[in-house]
PDB file of C-alpha atoms in Angstrom:
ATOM      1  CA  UNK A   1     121.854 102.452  77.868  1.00 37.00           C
ATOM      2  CA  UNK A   2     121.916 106.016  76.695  1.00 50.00           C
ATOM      3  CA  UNK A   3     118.846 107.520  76.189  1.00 53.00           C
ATOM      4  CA  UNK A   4     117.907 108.397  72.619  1.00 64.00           C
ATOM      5  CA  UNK A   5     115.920 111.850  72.660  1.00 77.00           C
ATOM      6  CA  UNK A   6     113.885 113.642  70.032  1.00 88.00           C
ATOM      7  CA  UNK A   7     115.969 117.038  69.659  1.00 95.00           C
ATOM      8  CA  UNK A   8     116.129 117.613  66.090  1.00 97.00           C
ATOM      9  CA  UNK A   9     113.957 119.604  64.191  1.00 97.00           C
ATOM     10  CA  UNK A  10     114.416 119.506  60.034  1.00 98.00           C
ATOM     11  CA  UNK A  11     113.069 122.589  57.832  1.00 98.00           C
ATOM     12  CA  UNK A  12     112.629 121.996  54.449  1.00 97.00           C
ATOM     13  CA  UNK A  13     111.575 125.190  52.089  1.00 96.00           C
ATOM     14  CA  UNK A  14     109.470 123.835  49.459  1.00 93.00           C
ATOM     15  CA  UNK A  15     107.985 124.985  46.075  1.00 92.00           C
ATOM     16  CA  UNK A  16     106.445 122.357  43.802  1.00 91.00           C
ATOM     17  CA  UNK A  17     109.138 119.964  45.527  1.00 93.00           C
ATOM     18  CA  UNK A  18     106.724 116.903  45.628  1.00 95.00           C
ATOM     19  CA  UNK A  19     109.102 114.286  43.587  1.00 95.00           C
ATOM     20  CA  UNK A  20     112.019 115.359  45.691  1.00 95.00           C
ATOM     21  CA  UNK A  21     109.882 115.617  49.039  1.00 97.00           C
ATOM     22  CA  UNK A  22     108.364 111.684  48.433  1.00 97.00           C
ATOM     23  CA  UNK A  23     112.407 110.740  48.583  1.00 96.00           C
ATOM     24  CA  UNK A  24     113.358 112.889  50.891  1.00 97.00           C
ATOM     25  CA  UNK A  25     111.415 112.656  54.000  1.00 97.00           C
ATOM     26  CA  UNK A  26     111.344 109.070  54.519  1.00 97.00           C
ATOM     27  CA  UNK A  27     115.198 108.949  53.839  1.00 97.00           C
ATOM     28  CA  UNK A  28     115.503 111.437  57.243  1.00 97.00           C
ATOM     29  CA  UNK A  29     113.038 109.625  59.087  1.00 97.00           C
ATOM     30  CA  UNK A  30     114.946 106.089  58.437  1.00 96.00           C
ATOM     31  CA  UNK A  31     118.446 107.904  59.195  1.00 96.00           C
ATOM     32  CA  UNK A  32     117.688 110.196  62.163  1.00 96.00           C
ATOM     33  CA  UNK A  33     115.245 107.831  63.685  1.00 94.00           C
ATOM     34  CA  UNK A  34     114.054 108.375  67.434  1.00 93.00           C
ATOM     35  CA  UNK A  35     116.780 111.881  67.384  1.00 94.00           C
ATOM     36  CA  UNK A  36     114.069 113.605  65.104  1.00 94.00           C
ATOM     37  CA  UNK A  37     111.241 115.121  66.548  1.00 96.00           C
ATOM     38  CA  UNK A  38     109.398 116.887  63.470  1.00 97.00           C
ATOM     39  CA  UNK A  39     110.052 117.790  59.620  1.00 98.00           C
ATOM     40  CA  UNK A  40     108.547 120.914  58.692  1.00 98.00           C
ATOM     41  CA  UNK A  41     107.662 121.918  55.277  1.00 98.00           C
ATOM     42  CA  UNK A  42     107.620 125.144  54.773  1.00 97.00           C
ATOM     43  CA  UNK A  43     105.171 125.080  51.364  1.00 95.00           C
ATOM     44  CA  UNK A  44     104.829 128.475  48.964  1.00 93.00           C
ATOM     45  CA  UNK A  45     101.469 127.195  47.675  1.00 91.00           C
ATOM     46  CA  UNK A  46     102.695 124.588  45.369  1.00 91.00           C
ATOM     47  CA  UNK A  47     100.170 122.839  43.156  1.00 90.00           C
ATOM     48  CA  UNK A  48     102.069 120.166  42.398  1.00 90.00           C
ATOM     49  CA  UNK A  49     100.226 117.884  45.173  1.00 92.00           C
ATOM     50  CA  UNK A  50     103.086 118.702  47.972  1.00 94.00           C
ATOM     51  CA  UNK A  51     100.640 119.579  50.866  1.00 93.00           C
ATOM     52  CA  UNK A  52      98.595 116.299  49.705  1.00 96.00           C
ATOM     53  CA  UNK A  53     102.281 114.138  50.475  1.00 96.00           C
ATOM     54  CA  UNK A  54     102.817 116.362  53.620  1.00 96.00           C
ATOM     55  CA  UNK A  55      99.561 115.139  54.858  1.00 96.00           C
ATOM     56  CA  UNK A  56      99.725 111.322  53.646  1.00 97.00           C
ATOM     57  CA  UNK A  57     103.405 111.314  54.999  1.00 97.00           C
ATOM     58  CA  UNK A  58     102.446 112.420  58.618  1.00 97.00           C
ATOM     59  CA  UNK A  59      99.885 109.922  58.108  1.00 97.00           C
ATOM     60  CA  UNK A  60     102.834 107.251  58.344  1.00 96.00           C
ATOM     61  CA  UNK A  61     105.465 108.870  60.306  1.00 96.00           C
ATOM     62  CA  UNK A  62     102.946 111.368  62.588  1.00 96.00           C
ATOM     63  CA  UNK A  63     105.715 114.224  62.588  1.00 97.00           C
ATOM     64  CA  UNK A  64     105.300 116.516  59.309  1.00 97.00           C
ATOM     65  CA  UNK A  65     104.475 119.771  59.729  1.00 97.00           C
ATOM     66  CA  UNK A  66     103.057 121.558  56.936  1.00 97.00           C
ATOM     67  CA  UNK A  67     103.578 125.542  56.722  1.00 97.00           C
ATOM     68  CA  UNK A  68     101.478 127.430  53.840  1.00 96.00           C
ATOM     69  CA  UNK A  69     102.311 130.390  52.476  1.00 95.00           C
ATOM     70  CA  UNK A  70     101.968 132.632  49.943  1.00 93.00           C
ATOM     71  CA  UNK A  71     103.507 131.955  46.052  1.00 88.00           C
ATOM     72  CA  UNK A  72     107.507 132.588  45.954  1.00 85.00           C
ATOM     73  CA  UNK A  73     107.802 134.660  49.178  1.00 89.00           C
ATOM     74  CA  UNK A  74     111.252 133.814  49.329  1.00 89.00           C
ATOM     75  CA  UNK A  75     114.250 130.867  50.730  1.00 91.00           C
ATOM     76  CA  UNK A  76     114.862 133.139  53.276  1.00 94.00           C
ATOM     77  CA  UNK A  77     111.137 133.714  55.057  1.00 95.00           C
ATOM     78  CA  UNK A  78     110.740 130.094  54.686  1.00 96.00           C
ATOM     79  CA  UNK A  79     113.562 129.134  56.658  1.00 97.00           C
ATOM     80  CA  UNK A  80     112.777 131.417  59.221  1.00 97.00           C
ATOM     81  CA  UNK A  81     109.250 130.836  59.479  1.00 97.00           C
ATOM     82  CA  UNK A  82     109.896 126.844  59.817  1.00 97.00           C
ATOM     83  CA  UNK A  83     112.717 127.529  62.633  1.00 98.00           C
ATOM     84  CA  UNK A  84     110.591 130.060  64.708  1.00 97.00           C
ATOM     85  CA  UNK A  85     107.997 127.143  64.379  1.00 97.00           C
ATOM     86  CA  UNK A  86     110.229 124.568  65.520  1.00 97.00           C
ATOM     87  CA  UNK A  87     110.041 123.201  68.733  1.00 95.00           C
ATOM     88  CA  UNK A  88     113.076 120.766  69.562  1.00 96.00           C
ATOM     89  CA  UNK A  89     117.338 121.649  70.897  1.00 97.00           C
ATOM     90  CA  UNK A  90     118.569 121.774  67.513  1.00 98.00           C
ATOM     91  CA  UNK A  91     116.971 123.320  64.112  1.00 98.00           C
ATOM     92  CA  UNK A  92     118.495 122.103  60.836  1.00 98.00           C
ATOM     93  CA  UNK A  93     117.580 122.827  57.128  1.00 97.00           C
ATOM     94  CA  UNK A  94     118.467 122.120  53.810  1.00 96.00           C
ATOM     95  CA  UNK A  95     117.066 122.352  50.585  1.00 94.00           C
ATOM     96  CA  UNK A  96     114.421 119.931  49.598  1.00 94.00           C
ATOM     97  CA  UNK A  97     115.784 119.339  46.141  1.00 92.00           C
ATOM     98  CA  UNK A  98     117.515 116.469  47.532  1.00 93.00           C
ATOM     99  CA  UNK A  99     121.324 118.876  46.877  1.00 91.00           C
ATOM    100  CA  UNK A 100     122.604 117.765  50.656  1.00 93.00           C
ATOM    101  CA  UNK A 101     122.244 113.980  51.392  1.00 94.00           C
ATOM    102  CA  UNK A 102     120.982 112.777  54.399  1.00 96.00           C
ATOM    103  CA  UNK A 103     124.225 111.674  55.364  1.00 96.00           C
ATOM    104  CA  UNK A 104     125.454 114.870  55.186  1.00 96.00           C
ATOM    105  CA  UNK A 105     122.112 115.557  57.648  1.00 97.00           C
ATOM    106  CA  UNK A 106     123.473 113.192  60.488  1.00 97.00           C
ATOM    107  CA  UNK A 107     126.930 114.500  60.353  1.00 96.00           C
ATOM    108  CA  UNK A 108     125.982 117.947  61.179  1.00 97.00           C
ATOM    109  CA  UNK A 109     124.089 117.035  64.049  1.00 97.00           C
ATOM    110  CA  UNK A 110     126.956 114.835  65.331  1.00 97.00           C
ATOM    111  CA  UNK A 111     129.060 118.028  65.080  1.00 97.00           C
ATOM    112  CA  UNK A 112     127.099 120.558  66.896  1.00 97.00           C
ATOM    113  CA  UNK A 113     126.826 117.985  69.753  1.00 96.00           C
ATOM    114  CA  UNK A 114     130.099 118.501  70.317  1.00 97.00           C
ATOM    115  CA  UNK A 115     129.219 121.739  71.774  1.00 96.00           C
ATOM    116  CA  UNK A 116     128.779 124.920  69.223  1.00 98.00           C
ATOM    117  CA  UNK A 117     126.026 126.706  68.703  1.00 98.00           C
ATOM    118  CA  UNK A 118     125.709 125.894  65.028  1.00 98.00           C
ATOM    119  CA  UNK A 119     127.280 123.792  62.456  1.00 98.00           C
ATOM    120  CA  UNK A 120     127.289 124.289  58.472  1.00 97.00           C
ATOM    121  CA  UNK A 121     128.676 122.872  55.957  1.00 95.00           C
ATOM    122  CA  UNK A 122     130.506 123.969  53.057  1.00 91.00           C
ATOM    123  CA  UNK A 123     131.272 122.492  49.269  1.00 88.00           C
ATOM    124  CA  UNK A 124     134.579 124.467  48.572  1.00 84.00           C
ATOM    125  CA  UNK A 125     137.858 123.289  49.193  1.00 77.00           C
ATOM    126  CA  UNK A 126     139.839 120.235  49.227  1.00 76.00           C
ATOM    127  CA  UNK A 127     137.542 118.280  51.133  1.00 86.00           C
ATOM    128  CA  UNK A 128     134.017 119.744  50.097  1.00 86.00           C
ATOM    129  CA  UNK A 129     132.333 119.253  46.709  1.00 78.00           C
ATOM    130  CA  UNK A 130     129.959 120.850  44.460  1.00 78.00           C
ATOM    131  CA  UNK A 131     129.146 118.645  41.497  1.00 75.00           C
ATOM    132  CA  UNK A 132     128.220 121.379  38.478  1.00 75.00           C
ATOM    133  CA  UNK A 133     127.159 119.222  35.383  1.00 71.00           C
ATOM    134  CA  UNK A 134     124.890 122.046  34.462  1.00 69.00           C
ATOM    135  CA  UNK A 135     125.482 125.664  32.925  1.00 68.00           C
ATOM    136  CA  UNK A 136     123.790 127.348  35.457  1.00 66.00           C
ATOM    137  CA  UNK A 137     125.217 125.926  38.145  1.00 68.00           C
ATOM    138  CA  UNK A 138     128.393 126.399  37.194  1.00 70.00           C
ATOM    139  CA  UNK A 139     127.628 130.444  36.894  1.00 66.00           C
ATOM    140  CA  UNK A 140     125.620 129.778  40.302  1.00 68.00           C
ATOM    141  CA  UNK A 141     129.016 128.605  41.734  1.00 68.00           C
ATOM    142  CA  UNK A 142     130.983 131.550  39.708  1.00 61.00           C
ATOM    143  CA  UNK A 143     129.043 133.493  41.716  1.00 67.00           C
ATOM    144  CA  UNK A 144     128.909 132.117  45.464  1.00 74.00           C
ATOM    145  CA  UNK A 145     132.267 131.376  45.510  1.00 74.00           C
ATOM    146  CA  UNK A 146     133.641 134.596  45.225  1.00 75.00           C
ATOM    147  CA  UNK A 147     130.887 136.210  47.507  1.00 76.00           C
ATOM    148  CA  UNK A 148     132.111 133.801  49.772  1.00 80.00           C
ATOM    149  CA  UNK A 149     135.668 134.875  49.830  1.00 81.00           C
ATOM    150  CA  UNK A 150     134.531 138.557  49.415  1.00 83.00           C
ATOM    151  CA  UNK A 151     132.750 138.367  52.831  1.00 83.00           C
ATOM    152  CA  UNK A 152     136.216 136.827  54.466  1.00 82.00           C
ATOM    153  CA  UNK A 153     138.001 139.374  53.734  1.00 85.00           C
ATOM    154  CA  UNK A 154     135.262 142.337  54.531  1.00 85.00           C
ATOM    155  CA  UNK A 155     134.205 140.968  58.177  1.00 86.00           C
ATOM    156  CA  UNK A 156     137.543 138.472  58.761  1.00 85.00           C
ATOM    157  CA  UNK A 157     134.883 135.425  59.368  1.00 89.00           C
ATOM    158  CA  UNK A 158     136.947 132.795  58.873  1.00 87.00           C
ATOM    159  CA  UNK A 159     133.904 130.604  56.870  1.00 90.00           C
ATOM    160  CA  UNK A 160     134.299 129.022  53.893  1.00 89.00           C
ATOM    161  CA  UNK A 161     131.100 128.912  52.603  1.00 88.00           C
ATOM    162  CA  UNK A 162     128.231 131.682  53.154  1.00 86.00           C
ATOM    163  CA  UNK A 163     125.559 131.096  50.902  1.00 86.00           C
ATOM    164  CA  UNK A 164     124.584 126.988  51.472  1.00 90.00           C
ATOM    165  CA  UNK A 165     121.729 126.145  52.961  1.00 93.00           C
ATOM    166  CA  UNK A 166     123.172 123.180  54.511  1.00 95.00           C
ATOM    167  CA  UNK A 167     123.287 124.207  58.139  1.00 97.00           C
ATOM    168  CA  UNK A 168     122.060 123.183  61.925  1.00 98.00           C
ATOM    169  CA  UNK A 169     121.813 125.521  65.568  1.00 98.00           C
ATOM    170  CA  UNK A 170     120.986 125.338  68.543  1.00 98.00           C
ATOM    171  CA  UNK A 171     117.051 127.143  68.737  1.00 97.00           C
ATOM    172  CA  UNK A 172     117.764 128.788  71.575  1.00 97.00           C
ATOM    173  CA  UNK A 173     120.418 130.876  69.863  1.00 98.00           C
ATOM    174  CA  UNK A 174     118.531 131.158  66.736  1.00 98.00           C
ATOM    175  CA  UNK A 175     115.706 132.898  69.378  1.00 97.00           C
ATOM    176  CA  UNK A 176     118.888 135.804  69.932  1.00 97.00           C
ATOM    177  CA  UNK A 177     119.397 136.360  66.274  1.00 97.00           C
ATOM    178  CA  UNK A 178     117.057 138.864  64.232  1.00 94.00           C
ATOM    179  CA  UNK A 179     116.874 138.678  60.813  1.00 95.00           C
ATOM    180  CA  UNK A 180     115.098 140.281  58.100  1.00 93.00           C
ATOM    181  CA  UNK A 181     115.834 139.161  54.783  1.00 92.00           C
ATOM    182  CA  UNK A 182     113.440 137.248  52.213  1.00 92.00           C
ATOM    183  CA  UNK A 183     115.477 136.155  49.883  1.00 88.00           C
ATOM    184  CA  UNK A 184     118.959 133.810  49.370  1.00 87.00           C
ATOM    185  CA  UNK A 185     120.891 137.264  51.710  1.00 89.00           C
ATOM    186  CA  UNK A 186     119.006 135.310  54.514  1.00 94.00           C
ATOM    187  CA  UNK A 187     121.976 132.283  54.672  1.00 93.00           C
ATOM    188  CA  UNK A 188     124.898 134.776  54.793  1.00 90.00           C
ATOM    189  CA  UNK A 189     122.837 137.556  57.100  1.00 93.00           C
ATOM    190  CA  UNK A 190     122.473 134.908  60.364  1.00 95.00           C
ATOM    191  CA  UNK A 191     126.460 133.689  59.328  1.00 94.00           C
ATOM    192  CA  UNK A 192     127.450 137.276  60.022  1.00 92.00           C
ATOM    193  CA  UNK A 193     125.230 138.106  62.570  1.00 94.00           C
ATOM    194  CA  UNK A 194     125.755 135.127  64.570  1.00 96.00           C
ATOM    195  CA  UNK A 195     129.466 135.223  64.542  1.00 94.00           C
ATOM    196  CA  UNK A 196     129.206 139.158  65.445  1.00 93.00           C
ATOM    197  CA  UNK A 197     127.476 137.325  68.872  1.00 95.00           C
ATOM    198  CA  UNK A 198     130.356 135.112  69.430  1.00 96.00           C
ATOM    199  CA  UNK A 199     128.730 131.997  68.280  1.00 97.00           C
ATOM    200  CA  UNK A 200     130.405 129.012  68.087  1.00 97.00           C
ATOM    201  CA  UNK A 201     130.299 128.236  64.781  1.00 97.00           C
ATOM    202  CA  UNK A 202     132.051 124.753  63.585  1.00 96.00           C
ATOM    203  CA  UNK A 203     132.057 123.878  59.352  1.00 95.00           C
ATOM    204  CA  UNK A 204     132.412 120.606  57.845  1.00 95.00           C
ATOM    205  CA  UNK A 205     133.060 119.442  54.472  1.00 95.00           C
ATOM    206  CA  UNK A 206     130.115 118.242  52.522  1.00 94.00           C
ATOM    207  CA  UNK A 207     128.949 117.108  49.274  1.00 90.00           C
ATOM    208  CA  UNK A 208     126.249 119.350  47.387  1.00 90.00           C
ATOM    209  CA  UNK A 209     124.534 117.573  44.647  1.00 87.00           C
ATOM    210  CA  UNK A 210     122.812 118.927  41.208  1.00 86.00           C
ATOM    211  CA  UNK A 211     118.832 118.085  41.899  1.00 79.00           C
ATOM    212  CA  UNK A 212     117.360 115.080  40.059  1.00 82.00           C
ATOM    213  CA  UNK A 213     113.920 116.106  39.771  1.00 77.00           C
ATOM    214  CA  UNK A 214     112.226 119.161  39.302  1.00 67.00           C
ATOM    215  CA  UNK A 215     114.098 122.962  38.250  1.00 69.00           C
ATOM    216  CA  UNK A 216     115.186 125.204  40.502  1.00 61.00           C
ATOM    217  CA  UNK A 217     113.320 128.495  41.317  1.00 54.00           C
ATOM    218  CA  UNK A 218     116.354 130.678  41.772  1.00 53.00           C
ATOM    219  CA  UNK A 219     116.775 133.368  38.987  1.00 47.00           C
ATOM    220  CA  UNK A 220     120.094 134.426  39.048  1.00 50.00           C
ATOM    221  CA  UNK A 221     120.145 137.536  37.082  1.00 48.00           C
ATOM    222  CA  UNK A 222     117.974 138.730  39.688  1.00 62.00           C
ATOM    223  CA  UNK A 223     119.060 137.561  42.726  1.00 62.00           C
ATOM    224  CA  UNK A 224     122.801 138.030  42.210  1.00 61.00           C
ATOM    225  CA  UNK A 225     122.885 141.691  42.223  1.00 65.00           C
ATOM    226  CA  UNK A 226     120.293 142.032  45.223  1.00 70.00           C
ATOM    227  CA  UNK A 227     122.391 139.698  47.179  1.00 66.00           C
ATOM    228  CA  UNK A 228     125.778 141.495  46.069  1.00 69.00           C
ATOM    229  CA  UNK A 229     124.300 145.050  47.382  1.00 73.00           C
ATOM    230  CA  UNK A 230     122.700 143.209  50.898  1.00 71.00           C
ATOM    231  CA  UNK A 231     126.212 141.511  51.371  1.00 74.00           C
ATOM    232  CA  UNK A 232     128.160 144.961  51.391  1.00 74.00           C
ATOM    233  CA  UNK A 233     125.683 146.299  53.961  1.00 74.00           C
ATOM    234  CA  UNK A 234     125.705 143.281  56.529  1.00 70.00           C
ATOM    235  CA  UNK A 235     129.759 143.519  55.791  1.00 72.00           C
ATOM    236  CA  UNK A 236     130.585 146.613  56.415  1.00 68.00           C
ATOM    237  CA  UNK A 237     127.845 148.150  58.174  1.00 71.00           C
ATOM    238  CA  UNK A 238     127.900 146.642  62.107  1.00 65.00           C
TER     239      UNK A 238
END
């Protein structure tokens, strides 16, 4: 019988995520089982009661991690902080608004155990899909779409989808990478880097959902133009 090891790590970047969290967790520890060795939530200081589920879920499960950290310091930090924390083969994250299904979660780490170094998945394209009920994800979309295809053509990456947070790598290659930004430039800055360092990079079609519960945090008159000015420099400056 093969023998079923605990190599997976999950990050989840949270901010007053504790309806979506309560679902979420126990749906990962049901599908990944005895492959998952921790989930780590990586917590801004919610108030909403998430680092009161953290605790009352490790309670049951005995594997959640709880990071703390200061009040919207960014998607970005909070992904790195919960993979330089992580201690198994392979680091995955995804949002904790429930967007990626576990599903999704399983087939990603079936991919990058086919040997690359990391594995993401995109929502454009015939296969992928990005359901936008809402106006502002529909402008979110009008937005990462065309960065997307903007970065193609600056770097040739052949990627179809930079800015998803829907992703899995091997830690020791995340331990070569160094990164630096806070904010949503974080998910395209390791794509580019890591393909500059010859990773071996594999993408798979997913399905990206509108959250249930909760709003989102990310304020796209804001962000958009930051990201659009951090994009050109990680394109075109090597």
């Amino acid at each position: 019988m093969e023998k079923i090891e605990q190599e997976v790590s999950v990050i989840l970047p949270a901010y007053k995520e504790r309806g979506n969290l309560a679902i979420l967790i126990p749906e990962i520890e049901k599908e990944f089982g005895n492959n998952l060795m921790e989930i780590i939530v990586v917590d801004d200081s919610s108030e909403d009661g998430t680092k009161e589920l953290a605790s009352e879920l490790n309670g049951k499960f005995g594997n959640i991690k709880l990071i703390t950290r200061p009040p919207l310091s960014g998607v970005g930090s909070a992904i790195r902080d919960g993979y330089n924390a992580a201690k198994s083969k392979y680091v995955l994250s995804a949002d904790a608004d429930i967007s990626l299904k576990v599903g999704d979660m399983i087939r990603l780490y079936q991919k990058i155990k086919e040997g690359f170094d990391m594995a993401i998945g995109y929502r454009y394209g015939a296969e992928g899909y990005y359901e936008k009920k809402s106006l502002s994800i529909k402008i979110k979309s009008l937005i990462s779409q065309p960065a997307s295809i903007l970065i193609k053509l600056l770097t040739g990456i052949k990627l179809k989808d930079f800015s998803n947070n829907s992703r899995i790598m091997k830690r020791d290659k995340w331990l070569e990478l160094e990164t630096h930004e806070k904010g949503n430039a974080f998910l395209f800055e390791v794509l580019i880097k890591a393909w500059r360092k010859g990773f071996k990079i594999a993408e798979i079609p997913i399905s990206c959902y509108e959250r249930k519960l909760g709003k989102s945090k990310l304020v796209l008159w804001k962000e958009a133009p930051k990201s659009l000015i951090k994009l050109l420099k990680y394109a075109l400056i090597k």
